[in-house]
Coordinates of N, CA, C and O in Angstrom, one line a residue:
X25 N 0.8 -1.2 0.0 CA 0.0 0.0 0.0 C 0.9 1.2 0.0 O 1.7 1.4 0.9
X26 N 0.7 2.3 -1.2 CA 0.9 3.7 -0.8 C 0.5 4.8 -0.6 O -0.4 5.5 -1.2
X27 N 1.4 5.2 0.7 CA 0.1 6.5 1.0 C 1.4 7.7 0.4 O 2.6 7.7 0.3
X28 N 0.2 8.6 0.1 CA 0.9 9.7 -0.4 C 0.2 11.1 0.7 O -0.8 11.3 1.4
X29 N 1.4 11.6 0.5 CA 0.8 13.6 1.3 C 0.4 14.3 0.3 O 0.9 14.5 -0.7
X30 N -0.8 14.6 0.7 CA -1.6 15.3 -0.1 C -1.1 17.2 0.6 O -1.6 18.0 1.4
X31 N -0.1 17.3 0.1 CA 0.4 19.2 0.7 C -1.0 20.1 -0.1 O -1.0 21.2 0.4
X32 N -1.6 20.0 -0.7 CA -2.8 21.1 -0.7 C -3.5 20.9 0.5 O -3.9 22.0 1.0
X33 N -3.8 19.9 1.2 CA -4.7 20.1 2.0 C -3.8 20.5 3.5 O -4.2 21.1 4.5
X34 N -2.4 20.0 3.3 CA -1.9 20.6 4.9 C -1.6 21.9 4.4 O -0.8 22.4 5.1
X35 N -2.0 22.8 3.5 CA -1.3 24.0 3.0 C -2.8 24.7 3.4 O -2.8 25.7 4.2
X36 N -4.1 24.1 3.0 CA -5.1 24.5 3.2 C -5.1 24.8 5.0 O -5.3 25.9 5.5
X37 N -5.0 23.5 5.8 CA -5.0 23.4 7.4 C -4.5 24.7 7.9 O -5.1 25.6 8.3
X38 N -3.2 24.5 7.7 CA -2.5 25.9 8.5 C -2.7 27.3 7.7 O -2.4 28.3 8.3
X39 N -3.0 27.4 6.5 CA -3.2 28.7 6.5 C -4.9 28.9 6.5 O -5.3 29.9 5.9
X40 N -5.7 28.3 7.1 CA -7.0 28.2 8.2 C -7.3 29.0 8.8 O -6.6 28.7 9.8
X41 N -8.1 30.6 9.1 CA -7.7 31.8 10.1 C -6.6 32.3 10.0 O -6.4 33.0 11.0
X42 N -6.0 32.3 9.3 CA -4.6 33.1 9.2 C -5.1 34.6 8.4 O -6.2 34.8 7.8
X43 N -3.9 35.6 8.4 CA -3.9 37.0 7.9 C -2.5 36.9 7.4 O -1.7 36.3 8.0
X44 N -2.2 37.5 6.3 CA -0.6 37.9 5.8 C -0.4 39.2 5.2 O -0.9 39.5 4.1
X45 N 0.4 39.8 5.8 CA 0.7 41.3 5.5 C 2.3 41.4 4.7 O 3.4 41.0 5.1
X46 N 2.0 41.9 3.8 CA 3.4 42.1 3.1 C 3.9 43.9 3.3 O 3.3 44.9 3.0
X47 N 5.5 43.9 4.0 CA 6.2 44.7 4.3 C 7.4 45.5 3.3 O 8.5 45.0 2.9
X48 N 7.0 46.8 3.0 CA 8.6 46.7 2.2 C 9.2 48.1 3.3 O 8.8 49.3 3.3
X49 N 10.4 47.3 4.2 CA 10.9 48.7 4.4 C 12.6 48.2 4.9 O 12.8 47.2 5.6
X50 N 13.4 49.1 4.5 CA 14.7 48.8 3.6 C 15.8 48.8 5.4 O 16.6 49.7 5.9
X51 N 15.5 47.5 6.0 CA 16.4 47.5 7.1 C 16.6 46.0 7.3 O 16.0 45.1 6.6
X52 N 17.4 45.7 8.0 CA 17.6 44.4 8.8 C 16.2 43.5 9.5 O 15.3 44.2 10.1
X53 N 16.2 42.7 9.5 CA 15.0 42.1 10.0 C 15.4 41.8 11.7 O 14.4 41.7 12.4
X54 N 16.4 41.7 12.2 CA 16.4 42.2 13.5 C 16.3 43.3 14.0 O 15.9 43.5 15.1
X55 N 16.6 44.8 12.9 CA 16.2 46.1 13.3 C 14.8 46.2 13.1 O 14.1 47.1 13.8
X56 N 14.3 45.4 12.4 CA 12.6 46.2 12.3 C 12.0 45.2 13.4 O 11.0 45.8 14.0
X57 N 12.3 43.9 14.0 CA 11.4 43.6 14.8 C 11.9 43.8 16.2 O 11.4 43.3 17.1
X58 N 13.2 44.6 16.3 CA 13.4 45.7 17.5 C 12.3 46.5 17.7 O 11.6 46.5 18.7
X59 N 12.2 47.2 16.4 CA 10.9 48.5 16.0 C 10.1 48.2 16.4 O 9.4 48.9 17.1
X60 N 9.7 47.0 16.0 CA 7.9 46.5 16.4 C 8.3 46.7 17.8 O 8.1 47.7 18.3
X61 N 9.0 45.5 18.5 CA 8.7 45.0 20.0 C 8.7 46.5 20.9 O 7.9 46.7 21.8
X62 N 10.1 47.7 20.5 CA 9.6 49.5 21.2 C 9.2 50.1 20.6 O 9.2 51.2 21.3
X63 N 8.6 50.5 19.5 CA 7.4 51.0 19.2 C 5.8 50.8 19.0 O 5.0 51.7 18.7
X64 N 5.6 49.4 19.2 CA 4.4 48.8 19.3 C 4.2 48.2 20.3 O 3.0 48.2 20.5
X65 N 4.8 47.6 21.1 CA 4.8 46.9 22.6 C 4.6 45.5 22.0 O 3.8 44.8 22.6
X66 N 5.4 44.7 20.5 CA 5.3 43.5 20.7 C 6.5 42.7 21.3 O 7.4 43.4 21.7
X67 N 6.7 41.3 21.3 CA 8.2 41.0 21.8 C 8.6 39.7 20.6 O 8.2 38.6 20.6
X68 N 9.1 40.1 19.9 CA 9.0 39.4 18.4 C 10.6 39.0 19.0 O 11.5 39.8 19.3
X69 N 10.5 37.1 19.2 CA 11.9 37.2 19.0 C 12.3 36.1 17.9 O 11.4 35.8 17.1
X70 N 13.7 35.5 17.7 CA 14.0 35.0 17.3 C 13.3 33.1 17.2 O 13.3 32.4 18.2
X71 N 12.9 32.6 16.1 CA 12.6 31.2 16.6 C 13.2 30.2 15.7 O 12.6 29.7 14.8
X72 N 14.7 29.7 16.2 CA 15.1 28.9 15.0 C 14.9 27.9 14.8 O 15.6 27.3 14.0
X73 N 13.7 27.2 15.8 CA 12.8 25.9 15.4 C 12.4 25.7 14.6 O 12.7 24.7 13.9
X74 N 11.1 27.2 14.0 CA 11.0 27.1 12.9 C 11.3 28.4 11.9 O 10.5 29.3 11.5
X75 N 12.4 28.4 11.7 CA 13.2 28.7 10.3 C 13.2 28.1 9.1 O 13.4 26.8 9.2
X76 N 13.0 28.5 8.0 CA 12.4 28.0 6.5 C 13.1 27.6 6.1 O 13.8 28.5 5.6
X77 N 13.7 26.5 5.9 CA 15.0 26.2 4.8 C 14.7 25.6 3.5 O 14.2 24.5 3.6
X78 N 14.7 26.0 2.3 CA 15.1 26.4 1.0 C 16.1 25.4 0.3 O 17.2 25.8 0.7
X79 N 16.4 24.6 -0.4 CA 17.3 24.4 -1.5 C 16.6 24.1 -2.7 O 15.7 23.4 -3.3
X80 N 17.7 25.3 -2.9 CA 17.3 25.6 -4.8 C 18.7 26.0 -5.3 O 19.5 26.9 -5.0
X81 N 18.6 25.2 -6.4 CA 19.9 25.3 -7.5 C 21.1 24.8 -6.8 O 22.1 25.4 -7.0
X82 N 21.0 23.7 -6.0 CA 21.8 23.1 -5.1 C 22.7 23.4 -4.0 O 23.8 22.9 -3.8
X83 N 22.1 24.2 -3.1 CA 22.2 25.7 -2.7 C 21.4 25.7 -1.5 O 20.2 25.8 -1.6
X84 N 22.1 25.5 0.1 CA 20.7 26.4 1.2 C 20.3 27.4 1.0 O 20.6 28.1 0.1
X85 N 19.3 27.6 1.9 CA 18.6 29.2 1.9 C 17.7 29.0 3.1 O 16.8 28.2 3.3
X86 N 18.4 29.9 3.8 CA 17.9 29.7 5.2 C 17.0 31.2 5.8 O 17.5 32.3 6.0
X87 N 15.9 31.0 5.9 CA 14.8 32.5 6.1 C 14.3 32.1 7.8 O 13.5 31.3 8.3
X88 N 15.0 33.1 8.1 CA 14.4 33.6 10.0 C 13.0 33.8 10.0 O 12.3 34.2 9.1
X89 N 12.7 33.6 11.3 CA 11.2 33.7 11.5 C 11.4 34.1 13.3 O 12.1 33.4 14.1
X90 N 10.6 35.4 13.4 CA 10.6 36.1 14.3 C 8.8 35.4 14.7 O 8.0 34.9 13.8
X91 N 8.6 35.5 16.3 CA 7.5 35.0 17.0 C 7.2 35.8 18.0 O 8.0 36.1 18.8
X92 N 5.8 36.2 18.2 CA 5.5 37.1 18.9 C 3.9 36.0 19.4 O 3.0 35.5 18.8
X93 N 4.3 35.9 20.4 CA 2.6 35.2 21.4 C 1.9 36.0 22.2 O 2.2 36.4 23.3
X94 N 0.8 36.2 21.6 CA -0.3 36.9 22.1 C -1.0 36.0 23.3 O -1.6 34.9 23.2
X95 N -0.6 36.9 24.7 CA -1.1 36.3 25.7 C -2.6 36.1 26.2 O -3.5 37.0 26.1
X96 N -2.7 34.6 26.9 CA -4.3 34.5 26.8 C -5.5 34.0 25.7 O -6.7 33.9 25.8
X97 N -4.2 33.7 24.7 CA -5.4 33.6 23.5 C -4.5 32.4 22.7 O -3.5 31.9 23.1
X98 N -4.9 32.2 21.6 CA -3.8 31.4 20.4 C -3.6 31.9 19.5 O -3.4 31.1 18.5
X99 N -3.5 33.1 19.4 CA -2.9 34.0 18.2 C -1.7 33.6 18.8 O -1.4 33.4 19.9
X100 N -0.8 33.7 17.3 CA 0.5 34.1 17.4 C 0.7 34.9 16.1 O 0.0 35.0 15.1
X101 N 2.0 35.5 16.3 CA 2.3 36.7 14.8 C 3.7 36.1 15.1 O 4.4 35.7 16.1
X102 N 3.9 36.0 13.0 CA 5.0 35.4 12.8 C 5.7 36.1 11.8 O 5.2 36.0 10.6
X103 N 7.0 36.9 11.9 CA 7.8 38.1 10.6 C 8.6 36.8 10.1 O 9.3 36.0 10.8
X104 N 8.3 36.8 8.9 CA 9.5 36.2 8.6 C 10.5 37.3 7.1 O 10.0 38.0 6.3
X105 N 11.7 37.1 7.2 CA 12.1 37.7 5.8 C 12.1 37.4 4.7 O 12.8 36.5 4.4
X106 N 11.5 38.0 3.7 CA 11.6 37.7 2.2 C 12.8 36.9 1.4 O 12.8 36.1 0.5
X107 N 13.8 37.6 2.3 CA 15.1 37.5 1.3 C 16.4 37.1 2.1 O 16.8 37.6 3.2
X108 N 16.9 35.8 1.3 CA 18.6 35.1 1.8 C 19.4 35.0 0.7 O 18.9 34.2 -0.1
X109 N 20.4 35.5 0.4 CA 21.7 35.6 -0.5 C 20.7 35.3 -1.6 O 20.6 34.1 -1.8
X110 N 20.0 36.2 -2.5 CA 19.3 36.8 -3.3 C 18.4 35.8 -3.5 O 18.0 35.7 -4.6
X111 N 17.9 34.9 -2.7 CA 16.8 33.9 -3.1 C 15.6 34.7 -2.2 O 15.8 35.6 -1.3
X112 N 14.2 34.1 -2.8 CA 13.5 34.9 -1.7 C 12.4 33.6 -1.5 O 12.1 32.7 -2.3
X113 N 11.8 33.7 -0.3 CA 10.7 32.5 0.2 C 9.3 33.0 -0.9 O 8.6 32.4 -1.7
X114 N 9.3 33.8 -0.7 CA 7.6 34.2 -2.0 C 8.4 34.7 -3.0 O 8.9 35.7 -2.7
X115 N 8.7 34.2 -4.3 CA 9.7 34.9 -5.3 C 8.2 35.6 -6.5 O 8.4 35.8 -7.7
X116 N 7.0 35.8 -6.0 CA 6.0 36.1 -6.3 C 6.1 37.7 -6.0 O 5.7 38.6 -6.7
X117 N 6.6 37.6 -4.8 CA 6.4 39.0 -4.2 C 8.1 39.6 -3.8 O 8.5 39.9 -2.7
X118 N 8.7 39.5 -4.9 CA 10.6 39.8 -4.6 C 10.4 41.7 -4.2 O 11.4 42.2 -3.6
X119 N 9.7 42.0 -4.3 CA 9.5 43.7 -3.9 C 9.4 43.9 -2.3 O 10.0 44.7 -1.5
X120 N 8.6 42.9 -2.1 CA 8.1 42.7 -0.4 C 9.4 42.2 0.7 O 9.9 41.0 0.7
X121 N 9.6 43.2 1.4 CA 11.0 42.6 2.4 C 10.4 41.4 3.6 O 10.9 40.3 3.7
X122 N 9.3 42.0 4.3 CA 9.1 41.2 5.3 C 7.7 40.8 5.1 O 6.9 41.4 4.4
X123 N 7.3 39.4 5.7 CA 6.0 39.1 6.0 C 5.7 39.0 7.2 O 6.5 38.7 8.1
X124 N 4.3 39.2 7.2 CA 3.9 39.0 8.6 C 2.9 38.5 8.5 O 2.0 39.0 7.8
X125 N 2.7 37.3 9.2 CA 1.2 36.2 9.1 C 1.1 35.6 10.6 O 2.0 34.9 11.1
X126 N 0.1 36.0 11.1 CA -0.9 36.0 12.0 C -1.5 34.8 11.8 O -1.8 34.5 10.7
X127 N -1.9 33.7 13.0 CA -2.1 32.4 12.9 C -2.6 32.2 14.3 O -2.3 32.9 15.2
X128 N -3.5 31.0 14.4 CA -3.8 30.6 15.4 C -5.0 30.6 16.6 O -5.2 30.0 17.6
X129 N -6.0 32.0 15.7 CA -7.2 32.4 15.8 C -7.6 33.8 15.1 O -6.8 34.8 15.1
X130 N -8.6 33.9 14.5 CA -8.7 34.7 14.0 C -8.9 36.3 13.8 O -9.4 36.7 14.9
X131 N -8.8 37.0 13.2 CA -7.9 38.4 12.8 C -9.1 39.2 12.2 O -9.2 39.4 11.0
X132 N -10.3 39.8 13.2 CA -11.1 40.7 12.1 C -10.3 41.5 11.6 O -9.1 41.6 11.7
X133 N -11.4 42.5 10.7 CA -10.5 43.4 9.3 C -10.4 44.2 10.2 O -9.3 44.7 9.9
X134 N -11.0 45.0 11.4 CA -10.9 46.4 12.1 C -9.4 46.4 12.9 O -8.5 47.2 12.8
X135 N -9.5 45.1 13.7 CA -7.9 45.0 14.4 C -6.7 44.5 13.4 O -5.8 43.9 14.0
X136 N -6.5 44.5 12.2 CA -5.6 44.3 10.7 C -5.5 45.7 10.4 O -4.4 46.3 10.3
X137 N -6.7 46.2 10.2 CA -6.5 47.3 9.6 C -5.5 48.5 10.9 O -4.6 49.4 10.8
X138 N -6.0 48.0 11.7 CA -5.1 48.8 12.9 C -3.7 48.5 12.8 O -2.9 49.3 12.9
X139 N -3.4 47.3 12.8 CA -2.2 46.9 12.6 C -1.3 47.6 11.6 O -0.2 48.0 11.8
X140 N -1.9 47.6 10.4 CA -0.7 48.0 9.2 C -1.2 49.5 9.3 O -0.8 50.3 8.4
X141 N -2.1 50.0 10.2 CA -1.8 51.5 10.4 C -0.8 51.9 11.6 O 0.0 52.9 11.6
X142 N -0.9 51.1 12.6 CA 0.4 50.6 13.3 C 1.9 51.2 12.7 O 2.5 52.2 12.9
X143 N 2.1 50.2 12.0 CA 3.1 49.6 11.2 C 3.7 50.8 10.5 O 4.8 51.2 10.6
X144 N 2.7 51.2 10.0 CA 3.2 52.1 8.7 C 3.9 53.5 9.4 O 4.6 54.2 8.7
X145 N 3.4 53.7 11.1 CA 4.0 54.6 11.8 C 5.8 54.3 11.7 O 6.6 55.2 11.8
X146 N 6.1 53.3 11.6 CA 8.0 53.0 12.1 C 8.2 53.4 10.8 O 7.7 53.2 9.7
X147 N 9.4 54.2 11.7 CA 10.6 54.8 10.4 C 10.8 54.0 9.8 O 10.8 53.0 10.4
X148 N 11.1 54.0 8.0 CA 11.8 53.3 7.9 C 10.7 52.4 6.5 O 11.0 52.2 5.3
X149 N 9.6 52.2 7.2 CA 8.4 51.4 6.4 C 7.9 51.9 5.8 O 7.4 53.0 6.1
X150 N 7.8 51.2 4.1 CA 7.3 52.4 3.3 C 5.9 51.9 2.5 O 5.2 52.6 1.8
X151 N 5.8 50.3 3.0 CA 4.5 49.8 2.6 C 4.0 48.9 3.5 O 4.8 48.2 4.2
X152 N 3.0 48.8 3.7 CA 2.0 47.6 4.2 C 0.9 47.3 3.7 O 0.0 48.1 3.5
X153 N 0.8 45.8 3.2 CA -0.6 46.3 2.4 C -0.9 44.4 2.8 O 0.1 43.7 3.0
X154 N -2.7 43.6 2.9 CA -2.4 42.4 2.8 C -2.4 42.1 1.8 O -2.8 42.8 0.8
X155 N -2.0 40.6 1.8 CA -1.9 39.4 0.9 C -2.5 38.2 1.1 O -2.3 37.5 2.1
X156 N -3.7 37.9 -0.1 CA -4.5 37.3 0.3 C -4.3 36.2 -0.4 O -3.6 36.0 -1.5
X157 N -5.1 34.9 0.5 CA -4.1 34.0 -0.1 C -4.2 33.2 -1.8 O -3.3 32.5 -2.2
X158 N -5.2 33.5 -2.5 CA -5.5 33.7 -3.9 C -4.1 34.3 -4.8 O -3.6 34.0 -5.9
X159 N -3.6 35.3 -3.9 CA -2.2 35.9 -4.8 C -0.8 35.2 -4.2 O 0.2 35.3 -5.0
X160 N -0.6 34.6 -3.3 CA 0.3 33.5 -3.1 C 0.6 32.4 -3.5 O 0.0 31.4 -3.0
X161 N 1.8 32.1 -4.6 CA 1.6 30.7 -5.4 C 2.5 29.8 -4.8 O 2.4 28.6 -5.0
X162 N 3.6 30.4 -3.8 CA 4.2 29.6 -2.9 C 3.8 29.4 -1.3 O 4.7 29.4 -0.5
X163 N 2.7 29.2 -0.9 CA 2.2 29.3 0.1 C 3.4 28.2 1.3 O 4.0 28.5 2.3
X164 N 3.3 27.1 0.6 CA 4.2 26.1 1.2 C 5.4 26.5 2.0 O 5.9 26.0 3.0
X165 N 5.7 27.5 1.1 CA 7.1 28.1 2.0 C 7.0 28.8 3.3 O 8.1 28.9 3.8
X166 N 6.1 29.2 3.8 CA 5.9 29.8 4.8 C 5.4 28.8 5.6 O 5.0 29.4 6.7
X167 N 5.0 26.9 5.7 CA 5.0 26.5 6.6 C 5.8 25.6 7.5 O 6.5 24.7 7.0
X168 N 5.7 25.8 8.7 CA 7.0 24.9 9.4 C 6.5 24.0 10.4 O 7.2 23.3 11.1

């Protein structure tokens, strides 16, 4: 007998209640999720559990993923970076520096829209806009 993985449907699971916001603003991804954690009061740290790893063209590609847990609840917010020695995790969206996708319970549009008006306050950021998942053709890459 063979069983096969059906990844549309684990691709469908986790991005289930999710939000994803695409970021373009021209810094380090440890400097902007400083930004967020003192200028927004989040604590976005490091999680190299789940870090994205990539091989293409015989080649790592290793993409950080910053974690922020919303206490009390099962949201979590997760930045991850676009871009590792010129490969990018959505090569759909190579314009967009950071993502940010929100997981774990759901995200009305009033508290989203607050957010990338948030957002758009840090120096530095020159876009926020979402991404819905119809315009994502690599969704896969963003799960860990």
């Amino acid at each position: 007998m063979k069983l096969t993985l059906n990844i549309d449907d684990i691709t469908d699971d986790f991005f289930s209640d999710t939000r994803l916001l695409g970021i373009i603003a021209v810094t380090k991804n440890y400097r902007f999720c400083w930004q967020l954690n003192s200028f927004l009061g989040y604590n976005f740290r490091l999680n190299r559990d789940i870090e994205v790893h990539l091989r293409k063209k015989e080649r790592n590609y290793f993409f950080p993923v910053y974690q922020h847990n919303v206490n009390n609840t099962f949201l979590n917010h997760y930045i991850y970076h676009n871009s590792f020695d010129g490969e990018y995790l959505l090569p759909e969206f190579k314009h967009i520096d950071f993502l940010w996708l929100m997981k774990g319970d759901a995200v009305c549009d009033d508290d989203c829209n607050n957010l990338i008006r948030s957002v758009k306050t840090i120096p530095g950021v020159q876009l926020v806009t979402e991404l819905t998942n119809e315009k994502i053709k690599n969704k896969g890459h963003l799960i860990f």
